[in-house]
Amino acid sequence: MRGKACKPFVKNARPAFGDLITQPDHSPFPPTQISDATLRRFLSYYMKRAFNVVQANLTATLKPFDLRMPTYTALVLICGNPGLGQTQLAQAMDIERPNLVVIIDELERRKLINHTRVPTDRRAYALIPTLAGRPPCDQAVEVYEAKQFAGLGQEMRTAMIDALFKVRAG
Amino acid sequence: MRGKACKPFVKNARPAFGDLITQPDHSPFPPTQISDATLRRFLSYYMKRAFNVVQANLTATLKPFDLRMPTYTALVLICGNPGLGQTQLAQAMDIERPNLVVIIDELERRKLINHTRVPTDRRAYALIPTLAGRPPCDQAVEVYEAKQFAGLGQEMRTAMIDALFKVRAG
DNA sequence: TATTGTTATACTCTATAACTATA
DNA sequence: TATAGTTATAGAGTATAACAATA
């Protein structure tokens, strides 16, 4: 049988037809319903799907604050690390320095951060949150992260962090 | 003290200066080093960082197969669900139908899948892997997923799947 | 009237190369 | 020579609106 190696795992998959019918399967997304073989084969898919949800929810939550994911991330990191330089921030955000420029510009235009020359190294700028910058940062974080990960519980949260770190570290 | 609410957690954060110095901190990325408060505040950041790694590794791994993440995902889903329609595939991939068109076109151009009219509904097309399409699909999955998640072990993998599903389901 | 797939189009996020001003 | 930040630009991935063919 041709399709034996791959088992269907898409909800409401259209029944195949002709000689290509294998096993019409209507298994839902939950991991418990999916064969272990399939799970092991396609973990990156789960990561993407979960991340899509996080991204969508985060975008929606940040809208009232007029923040997008990159500006939000930058603001939180700057609030947590006042005096940070742009090269370091780019490293922390895992993006290239040029992409940071518009982000920094926007945050500064909105008076959420300051962009000050470092006295000891006149090439560098230090990023510092303004007094006006902290409240939206704190509120956005609290409103979003609390809501998004509320259902996880401490154990699950810890397990997830561990796994994500392991994946990241390789 | 002004910066008390946010603790630095960026590696090698530049020491702050002037009256904005709070607590220059050089805590590294690993979760164990970061305060629980910070963890709870910014889980989405960990997800993004981990996903960046997955995405980069996956892209590199798929290059020899001349596949990108979307074409790879589509191919795996089609192999796993022969006869799938484009609307369903778009739902499974969590993207809009128009974006699928170029992906399907590419896979079909490369003779990895077929794009056949459904006899019972002449609006719809059924996506079916070709005999040539399965091997690169299987190889790519095995080479990538095995390598990326090898370090996790079964427990961690399960925990991660559970957490990701929970996040996705809300 | 609703649905499948399509076209055209625009937007967000990101990467690369080359520049400037400092070190 | 190397580094911090910048500019210009290109590409990938995605979304929205409007269309044709079919149900």
CSV table of C-alpha atoms (C1' of nucleotides) in Angstrom, one decimal, chain D:
chain,number,residue,atom,x,y,z
D,1,DT,C1',41.8,47.8,11.0
D,2,DA,C1',37.6,47.1,13.5
D,3,DT,C1',33.2,48.5,15.5
D,4,DA,C1',28.4,51.3,16.2
D,5,DG,C1',25.0,52.8,13.9
D,6,DT,C1',22.9,54.0,9.5
D,7,DT,C1',21.1,53.9,4.6
D,8,DA,C1',19.3,51.6,0.6
D,9,DT,C1',17.5,47.7,-1.1
D,10,DA,C1',15.7,43.1,-1.9
D,11,DG,C1',13.4,39.0,-0.5
D,12,DA,C1',10.3,35.8,2.0
D,13,DG,C1',5.9,35.2,4.0
D,14,DT,C1',1.5,36.6,4.8
D,15,DA,C1',-3.1,39.2,4.3
D,16,DT,C1',-7.1,41.5,1.8
D,17,DA,C1',-10.2,42.4,-2.0
D,18,DA,C1',-12.2,41.1,-6.1
D,19,DC,C1',-12.8,37.7,-9.7
D,20,DA,C1',-14.4,33.2,-12.5
D,21,DA,C1',-16.2,28.6,-12.3
D,22,DT,C1',-19.0,25.6,-10.0
D,23,DA,C1',-22.2,24.1,-6.4
